[in-house]
Structure formats: C-alpha cells, structure tokens
PDB file of C-alpha atoms in Angstrom:
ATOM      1  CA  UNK A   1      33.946   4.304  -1.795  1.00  0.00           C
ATOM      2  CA  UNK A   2      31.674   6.681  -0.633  1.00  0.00           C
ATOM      3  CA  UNK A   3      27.805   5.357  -0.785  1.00  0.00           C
ATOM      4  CA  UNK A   4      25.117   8.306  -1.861  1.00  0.00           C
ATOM      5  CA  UNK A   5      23.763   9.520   1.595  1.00  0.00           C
ATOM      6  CA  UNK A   6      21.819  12.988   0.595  1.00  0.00           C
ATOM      7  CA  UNK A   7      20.368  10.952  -1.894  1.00  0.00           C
ATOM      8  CA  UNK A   8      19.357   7.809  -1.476  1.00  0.00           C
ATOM      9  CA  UNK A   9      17.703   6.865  -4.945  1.00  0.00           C
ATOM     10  CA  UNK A  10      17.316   8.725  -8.034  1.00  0.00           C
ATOM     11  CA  UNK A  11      13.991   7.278  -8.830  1.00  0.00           C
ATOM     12  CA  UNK A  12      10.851   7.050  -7.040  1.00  0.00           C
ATOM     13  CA  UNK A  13       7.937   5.122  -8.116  1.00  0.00           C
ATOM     14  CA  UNK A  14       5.269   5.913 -10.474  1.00  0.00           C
ATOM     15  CA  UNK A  15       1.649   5.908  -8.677  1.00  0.00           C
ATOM     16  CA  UNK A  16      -1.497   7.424  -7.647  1.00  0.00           C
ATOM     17  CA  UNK A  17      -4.209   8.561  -4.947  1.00  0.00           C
ATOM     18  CA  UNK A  18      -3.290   8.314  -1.370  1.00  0.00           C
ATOM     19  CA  UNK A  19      -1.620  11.560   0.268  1.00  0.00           C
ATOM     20  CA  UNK A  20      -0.825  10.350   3.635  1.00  0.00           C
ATOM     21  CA  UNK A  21       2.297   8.883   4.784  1.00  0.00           C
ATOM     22  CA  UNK A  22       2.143   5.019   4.421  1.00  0.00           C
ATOM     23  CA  UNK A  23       4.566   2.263   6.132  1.00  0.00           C
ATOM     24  CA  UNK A  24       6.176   0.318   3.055  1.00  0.00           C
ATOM     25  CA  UNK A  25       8.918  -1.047   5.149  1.00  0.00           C
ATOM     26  CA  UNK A  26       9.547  -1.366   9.079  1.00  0.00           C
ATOM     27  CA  UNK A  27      12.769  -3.696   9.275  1.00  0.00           C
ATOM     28  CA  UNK A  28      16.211  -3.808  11.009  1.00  0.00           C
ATOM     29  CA  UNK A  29      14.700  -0.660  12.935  1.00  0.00           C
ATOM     30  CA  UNK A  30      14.330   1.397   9.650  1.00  0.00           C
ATOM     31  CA  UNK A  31      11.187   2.138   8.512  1.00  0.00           C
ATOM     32  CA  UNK A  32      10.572   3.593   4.871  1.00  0.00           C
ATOM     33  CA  UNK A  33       7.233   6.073   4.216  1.00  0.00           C
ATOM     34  CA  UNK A  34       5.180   6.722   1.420  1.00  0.00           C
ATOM     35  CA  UNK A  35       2.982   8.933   0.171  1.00  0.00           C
ATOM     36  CA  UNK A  36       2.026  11.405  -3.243  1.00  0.00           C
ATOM     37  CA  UNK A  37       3.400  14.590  -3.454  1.00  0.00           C
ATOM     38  CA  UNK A  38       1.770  17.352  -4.656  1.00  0.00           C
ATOM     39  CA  UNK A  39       0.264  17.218  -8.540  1.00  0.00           C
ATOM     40  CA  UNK A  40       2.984  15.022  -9.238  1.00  0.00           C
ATOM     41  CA  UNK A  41       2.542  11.511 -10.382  1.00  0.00           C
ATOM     42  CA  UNK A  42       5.783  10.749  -8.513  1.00  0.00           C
ATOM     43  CA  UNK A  43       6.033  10.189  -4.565  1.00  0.00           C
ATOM     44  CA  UNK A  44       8.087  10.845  -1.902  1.00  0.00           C
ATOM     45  CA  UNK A  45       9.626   9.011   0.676  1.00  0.00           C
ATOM     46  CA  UNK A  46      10.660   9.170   3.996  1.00  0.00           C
ATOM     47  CA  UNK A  47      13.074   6.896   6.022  1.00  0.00           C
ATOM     48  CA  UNK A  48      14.299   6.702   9.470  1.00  0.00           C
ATOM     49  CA  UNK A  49      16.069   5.075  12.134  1.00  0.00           C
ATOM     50  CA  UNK A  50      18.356   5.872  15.234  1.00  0.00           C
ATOM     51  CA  UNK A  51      21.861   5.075  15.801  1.00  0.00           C
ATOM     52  CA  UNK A  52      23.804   5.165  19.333  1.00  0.00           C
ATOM     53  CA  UNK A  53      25.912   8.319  17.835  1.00  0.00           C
ATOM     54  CA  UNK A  54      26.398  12.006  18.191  1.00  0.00           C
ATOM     55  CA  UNK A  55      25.101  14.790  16.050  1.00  0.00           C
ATOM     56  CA  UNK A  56      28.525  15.371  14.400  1.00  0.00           C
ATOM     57  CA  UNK A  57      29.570  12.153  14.088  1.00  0.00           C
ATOM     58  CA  UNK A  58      26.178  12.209  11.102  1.00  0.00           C
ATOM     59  CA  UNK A  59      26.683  15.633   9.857  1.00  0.00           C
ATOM     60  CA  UNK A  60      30.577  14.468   9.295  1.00  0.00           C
ATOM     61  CA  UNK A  61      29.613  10.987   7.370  1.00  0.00           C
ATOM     62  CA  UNK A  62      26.721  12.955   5.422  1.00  0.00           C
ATOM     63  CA  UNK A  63      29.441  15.516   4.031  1.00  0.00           C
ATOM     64  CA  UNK A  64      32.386  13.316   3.746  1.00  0.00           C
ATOM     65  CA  UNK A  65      32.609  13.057  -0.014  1.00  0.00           C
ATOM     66  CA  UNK A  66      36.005  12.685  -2.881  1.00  0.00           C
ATOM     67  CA  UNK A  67      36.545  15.565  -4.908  1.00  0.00           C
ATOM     68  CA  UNK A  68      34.442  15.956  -7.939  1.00  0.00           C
ATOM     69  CA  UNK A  69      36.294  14.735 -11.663  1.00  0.00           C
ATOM     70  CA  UNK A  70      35.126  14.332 -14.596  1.00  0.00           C
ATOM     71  CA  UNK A  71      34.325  10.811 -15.179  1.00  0.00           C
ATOM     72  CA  UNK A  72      33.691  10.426 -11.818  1.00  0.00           C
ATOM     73  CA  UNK A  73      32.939   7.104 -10.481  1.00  0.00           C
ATOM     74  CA  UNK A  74      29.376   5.687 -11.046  1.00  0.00           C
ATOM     75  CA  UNK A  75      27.044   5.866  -7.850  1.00  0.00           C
ATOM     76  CA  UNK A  76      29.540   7.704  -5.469  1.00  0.00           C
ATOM     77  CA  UNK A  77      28.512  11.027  -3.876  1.00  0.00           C
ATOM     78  CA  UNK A  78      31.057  13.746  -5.248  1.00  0.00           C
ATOM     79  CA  UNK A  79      31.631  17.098  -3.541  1.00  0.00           C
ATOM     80  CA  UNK A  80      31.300  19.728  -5.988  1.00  0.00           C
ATOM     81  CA  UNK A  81      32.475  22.839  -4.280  1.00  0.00           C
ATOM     82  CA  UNK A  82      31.868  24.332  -0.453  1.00  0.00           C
ATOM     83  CA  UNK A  83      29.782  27.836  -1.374  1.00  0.00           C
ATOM     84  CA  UNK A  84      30.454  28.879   2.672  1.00  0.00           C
ATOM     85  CA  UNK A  85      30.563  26.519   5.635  1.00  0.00           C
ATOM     86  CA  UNK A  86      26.711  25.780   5.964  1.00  0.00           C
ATOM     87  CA  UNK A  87      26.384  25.420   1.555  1.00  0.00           C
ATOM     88  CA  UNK A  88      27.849  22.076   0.250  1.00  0.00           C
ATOM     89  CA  UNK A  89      27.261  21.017  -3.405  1.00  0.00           C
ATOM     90  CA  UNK A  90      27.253  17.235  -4.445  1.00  0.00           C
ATOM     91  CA  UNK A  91      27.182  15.299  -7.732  1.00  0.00           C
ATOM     92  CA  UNK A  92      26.284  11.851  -8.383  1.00  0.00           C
ATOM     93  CA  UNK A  93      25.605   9.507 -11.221  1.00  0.00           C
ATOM     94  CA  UNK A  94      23.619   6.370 -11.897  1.00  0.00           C
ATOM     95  CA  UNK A  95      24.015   4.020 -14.902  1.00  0.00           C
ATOM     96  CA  UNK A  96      21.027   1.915 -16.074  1.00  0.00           C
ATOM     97  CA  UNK A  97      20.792  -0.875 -18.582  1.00  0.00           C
ATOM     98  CA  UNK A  98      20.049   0.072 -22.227  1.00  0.00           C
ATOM     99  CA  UNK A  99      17.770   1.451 -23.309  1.00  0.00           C
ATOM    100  CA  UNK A 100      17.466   3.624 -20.205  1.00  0.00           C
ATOM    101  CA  UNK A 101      19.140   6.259 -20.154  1.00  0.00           C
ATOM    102  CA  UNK A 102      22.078   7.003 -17.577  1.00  0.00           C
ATOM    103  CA  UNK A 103      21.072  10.063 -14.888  1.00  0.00           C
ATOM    104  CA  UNK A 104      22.563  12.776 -12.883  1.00  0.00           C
ATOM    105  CA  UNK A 105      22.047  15.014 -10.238  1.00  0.00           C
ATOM    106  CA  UNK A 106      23.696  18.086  -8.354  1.00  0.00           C
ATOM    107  CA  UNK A 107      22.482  18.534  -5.254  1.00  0.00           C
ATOM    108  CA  UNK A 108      22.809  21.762  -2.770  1.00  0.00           C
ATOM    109  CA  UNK A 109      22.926  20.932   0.741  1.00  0.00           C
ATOM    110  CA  UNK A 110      22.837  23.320   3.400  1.00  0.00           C
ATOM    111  CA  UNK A 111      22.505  23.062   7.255  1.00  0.00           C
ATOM    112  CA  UNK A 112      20.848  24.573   9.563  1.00  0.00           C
ATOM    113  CA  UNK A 113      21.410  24.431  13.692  1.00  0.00           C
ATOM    114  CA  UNK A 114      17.662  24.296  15.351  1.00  0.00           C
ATOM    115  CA  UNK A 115      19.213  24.187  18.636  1.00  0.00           C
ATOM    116  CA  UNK A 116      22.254  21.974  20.756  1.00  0.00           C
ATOM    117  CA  UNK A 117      20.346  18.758  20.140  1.00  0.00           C
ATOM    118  CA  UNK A 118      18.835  19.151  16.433  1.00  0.00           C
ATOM    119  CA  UNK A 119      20.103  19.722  12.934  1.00  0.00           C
ATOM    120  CA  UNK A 120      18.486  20.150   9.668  1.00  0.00           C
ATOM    121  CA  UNK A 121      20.087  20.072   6.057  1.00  0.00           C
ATOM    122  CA  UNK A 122      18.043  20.732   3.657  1.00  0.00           C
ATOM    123  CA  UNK A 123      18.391  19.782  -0.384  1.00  0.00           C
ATOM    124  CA  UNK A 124      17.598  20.765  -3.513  1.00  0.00           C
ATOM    125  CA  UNK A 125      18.527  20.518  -6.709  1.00  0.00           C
ATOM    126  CA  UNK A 126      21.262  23.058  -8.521  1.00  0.00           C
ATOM    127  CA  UNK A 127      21.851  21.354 -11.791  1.00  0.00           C
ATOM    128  CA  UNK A 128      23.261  24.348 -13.214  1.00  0.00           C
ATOM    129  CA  UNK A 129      26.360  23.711 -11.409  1.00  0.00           C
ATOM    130  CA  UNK A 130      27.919  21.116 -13.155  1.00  0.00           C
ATOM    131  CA  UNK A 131      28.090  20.655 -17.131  1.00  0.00           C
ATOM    132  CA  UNK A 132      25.380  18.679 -18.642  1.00  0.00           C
ATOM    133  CA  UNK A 133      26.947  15.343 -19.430  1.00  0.00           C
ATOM    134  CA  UNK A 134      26.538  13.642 -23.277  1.00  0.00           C
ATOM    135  CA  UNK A 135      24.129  10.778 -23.133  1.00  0.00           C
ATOM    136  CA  UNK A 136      22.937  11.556 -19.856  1.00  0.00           C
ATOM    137  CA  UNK A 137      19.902  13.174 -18.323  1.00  0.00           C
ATOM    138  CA  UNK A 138      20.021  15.448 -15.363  1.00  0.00           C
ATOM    139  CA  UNK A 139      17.663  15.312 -12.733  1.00  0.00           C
ATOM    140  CA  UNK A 140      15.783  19.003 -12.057  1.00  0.00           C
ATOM    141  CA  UNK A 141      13.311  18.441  -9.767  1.00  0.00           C
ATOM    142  CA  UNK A 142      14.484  17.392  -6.358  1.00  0.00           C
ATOM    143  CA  UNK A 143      13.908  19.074  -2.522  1.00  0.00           C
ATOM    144  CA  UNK A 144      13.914  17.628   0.725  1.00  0.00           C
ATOM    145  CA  UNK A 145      16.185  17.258   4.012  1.00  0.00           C
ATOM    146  CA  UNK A 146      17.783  15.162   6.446  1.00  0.00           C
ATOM    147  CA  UNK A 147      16.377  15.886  10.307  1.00  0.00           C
ATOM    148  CA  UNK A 148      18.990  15.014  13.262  1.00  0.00           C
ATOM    149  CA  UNK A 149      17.718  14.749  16.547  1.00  0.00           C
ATOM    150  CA  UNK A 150      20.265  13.840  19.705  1.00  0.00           C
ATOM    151  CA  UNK A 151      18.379  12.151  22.834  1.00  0.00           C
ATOM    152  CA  UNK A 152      19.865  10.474  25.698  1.00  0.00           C
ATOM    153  CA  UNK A 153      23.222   9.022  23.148  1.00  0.00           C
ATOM    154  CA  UNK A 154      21.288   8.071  20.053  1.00  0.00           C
ATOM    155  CA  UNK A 155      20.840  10.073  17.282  1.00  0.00           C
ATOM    156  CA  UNK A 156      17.346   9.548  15.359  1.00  0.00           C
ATOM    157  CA  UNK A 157      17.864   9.805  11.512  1.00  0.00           C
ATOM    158  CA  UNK A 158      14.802  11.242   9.573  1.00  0.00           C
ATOM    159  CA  UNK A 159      15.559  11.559   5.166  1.00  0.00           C
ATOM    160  CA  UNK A 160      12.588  13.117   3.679  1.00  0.00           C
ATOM    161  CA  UNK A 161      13.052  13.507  -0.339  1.00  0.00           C
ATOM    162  CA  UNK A 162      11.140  14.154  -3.778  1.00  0.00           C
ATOM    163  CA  UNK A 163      13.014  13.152  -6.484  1.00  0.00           C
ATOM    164  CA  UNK A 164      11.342  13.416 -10.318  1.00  0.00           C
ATOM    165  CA  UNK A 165      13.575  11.230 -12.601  1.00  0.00           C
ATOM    166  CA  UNK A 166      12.823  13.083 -15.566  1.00  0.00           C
ATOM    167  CA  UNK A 167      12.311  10.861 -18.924  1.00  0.00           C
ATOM    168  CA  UNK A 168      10.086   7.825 -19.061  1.00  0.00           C
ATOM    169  CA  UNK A 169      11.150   4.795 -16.955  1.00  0.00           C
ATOM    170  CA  UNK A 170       9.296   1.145 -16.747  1.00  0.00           C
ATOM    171  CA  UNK A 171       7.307   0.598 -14.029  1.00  0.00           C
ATOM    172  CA  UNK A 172       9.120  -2.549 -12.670  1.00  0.00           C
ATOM    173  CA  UNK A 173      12.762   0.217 -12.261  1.00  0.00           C
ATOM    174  CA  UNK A 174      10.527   2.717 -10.332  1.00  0.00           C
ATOM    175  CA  UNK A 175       8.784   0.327  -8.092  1.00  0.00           C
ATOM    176  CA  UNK A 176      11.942  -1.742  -6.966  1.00  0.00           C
ATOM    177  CA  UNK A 177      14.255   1.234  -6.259  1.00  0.00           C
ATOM    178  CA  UNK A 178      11.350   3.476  -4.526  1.00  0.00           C
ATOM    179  CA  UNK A 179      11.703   1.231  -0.573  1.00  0.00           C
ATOM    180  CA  UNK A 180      15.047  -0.761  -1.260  1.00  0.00           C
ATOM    181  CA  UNK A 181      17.175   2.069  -2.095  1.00  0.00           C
ATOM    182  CA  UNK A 182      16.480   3.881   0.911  1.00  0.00           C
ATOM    183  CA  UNK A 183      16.454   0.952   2.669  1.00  0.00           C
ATOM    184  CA  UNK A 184      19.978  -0.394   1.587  1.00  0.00           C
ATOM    185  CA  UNK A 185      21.116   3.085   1.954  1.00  0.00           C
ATOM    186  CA  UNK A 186      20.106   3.592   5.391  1.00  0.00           C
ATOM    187  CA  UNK A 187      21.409   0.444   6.457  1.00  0.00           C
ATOM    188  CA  UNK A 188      24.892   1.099   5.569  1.00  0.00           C
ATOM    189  CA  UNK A 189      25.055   4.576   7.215  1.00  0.00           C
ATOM    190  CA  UNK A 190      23.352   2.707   9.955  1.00  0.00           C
ATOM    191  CA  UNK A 191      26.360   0.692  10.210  1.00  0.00           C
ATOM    192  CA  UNK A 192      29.002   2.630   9.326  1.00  0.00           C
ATOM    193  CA  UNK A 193      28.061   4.619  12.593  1.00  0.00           C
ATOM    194  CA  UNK A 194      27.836   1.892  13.856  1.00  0.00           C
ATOM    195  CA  UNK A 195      31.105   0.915  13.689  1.00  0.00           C
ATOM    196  CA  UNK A 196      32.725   4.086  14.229  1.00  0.00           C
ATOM    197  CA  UNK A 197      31.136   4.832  17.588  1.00  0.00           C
ATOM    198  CA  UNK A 198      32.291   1.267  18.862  1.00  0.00           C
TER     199      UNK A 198
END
C-alpha cells in the first residue's frame, strides 16, 4: 500500500502568534518545524531528514503511486493523471470518526531540476480535477514542496507544506496530527529507502 508522501497530513493545527520556524520534534534524525503562516490561523510545517540514497531513488518513491478509482482506498496516495513528464496529479482521502467529516485532496506536483545535485517539486492544490465526492469535503487551500539535496551519498529530505482543512475540526484532531503525521510519515520513507539502497 502506498503511504501519502506529498502529503503528509491533511490537518495542521489550530494556533496563534509566533512566525518563526520552531523545533516541535528532533527524533530518529527527523526534525519537524513550526511556525504561522501568513493571516491564516493555520500553520505550516516543515520536516526533514537525510537518507544514504540517490536523488532518483526519492523522486521515484515520491511518484510511485496505484492508479486512481473510484472508491479508492482510504489514506493511499492515488495518481490521477501525468499532465507531461515534470506535472503529476495525486488524490488522497482521509476518513475521520463521526461527526467529522471525511476529507480529500488533489494535489499537482511538479518538478523542477536546480542543478545535478538538487531537485525541487513543488505542490499545490487542483481540486478541480477530480469529482467532488458525496459526504466529503475537499481540501482547497494547500502549497508547498519537497527540496532534494545529494551530498557525498546521502540525500537530505526537506517537506515544507500549508495545508487548510477546511470545516471546523476539535482542537485535540489538529494538535495530534500537526508533528506525528509528518513524523510517522517521514519515518517510513526514511526506511523504505532505507531498505532499498541496502
């Protein structure tokens, strides 16, 4: 089963004030960031770590995806559709507990070669591309990127995203998905590459 890479969480945590990156987790050598973004009473995050790997062997676990269906499996990472060969589209569900309400996103991914050594994809949201589903709300409001950087074997990993879940969550949903959903996330691409480079 693929796990959702581009997108680690759905929902980041409710909060206020500070607008500076701050370290909510350093662990396992992955380290989860903080901080507001914007006017928005939702923040970001950014997580990172470095894996004895090469460039491609990321890029190719990032876009490795099964075809999109409908009634698709719950928390996969579906490819959509391949607009050329740097413009990917992915869709992915999440099902909460009643009464919360189930939600989706489409995301747009497309890379970019900086130079021999670095690679950026950036995402945003394209939820025009898929069919709203019944009884489920789609996530509008999401941009950020994945940053690959090669040095001497090792690859480091940076995920910077904003995600706004859309809809009215409770606080305790927001708060425990904003660091361990990254976290958890990170740590099984972590080893996945892992394992495929030994």
């Amino acid at each position: 089963m693929k796990k959702i890479y581009y997108l680690c969480i759905l929902i980041p945590m409710l909060t206020f004030g500070q607008s500076q990156w701050k370290l909510a987790k350093d662990k396992e050598g992955i380290q989860i960031w903080v901080r507001d973004f914007k006017d928005s009473p939702y923040k970001e995050y950014k997580a990172i770590t470095s894996v004895k790997t090469s460039l491609k062997g990321v890029v190719d676990e990032l876009l490795e995806a099964p075809e999109y269906m409908e009634n698709c499996k719950e928390g996969v990472s579906h490819l959509v559709k391949i607009n050329n060969d740097k413009e990917y589209v992915f869709y992915a569900r999440n099902e909460f507990p009643w009464p919360v309400k189930d939600r989706d996103v489409v995301s747009k991914l497309r890379i970019q070669k900086i130079s021999k050594d670095k690679i950026k994809l950036y995402i945003d949201a394209a939820p025009e591309e898929v069919p709203v589903l019944k009884s489920t709300l789609r996530i509008r409001e999401l941009s950020g990127h994945w940053l690959l950087e090669e040095h001497e074997g090792k690859v480091k990993i940076t995920q910077q995203l904003y995600v706004n879940p859309e809809g009215s969550l409770p606080p305790f949903i927001t708060n425990s998905l904003l660091v361990t959903g990254p976290f958890k996330t990170f740590s099984t691409l972590k080893g996945t590459l892992e394992d495929i480079d030994s």
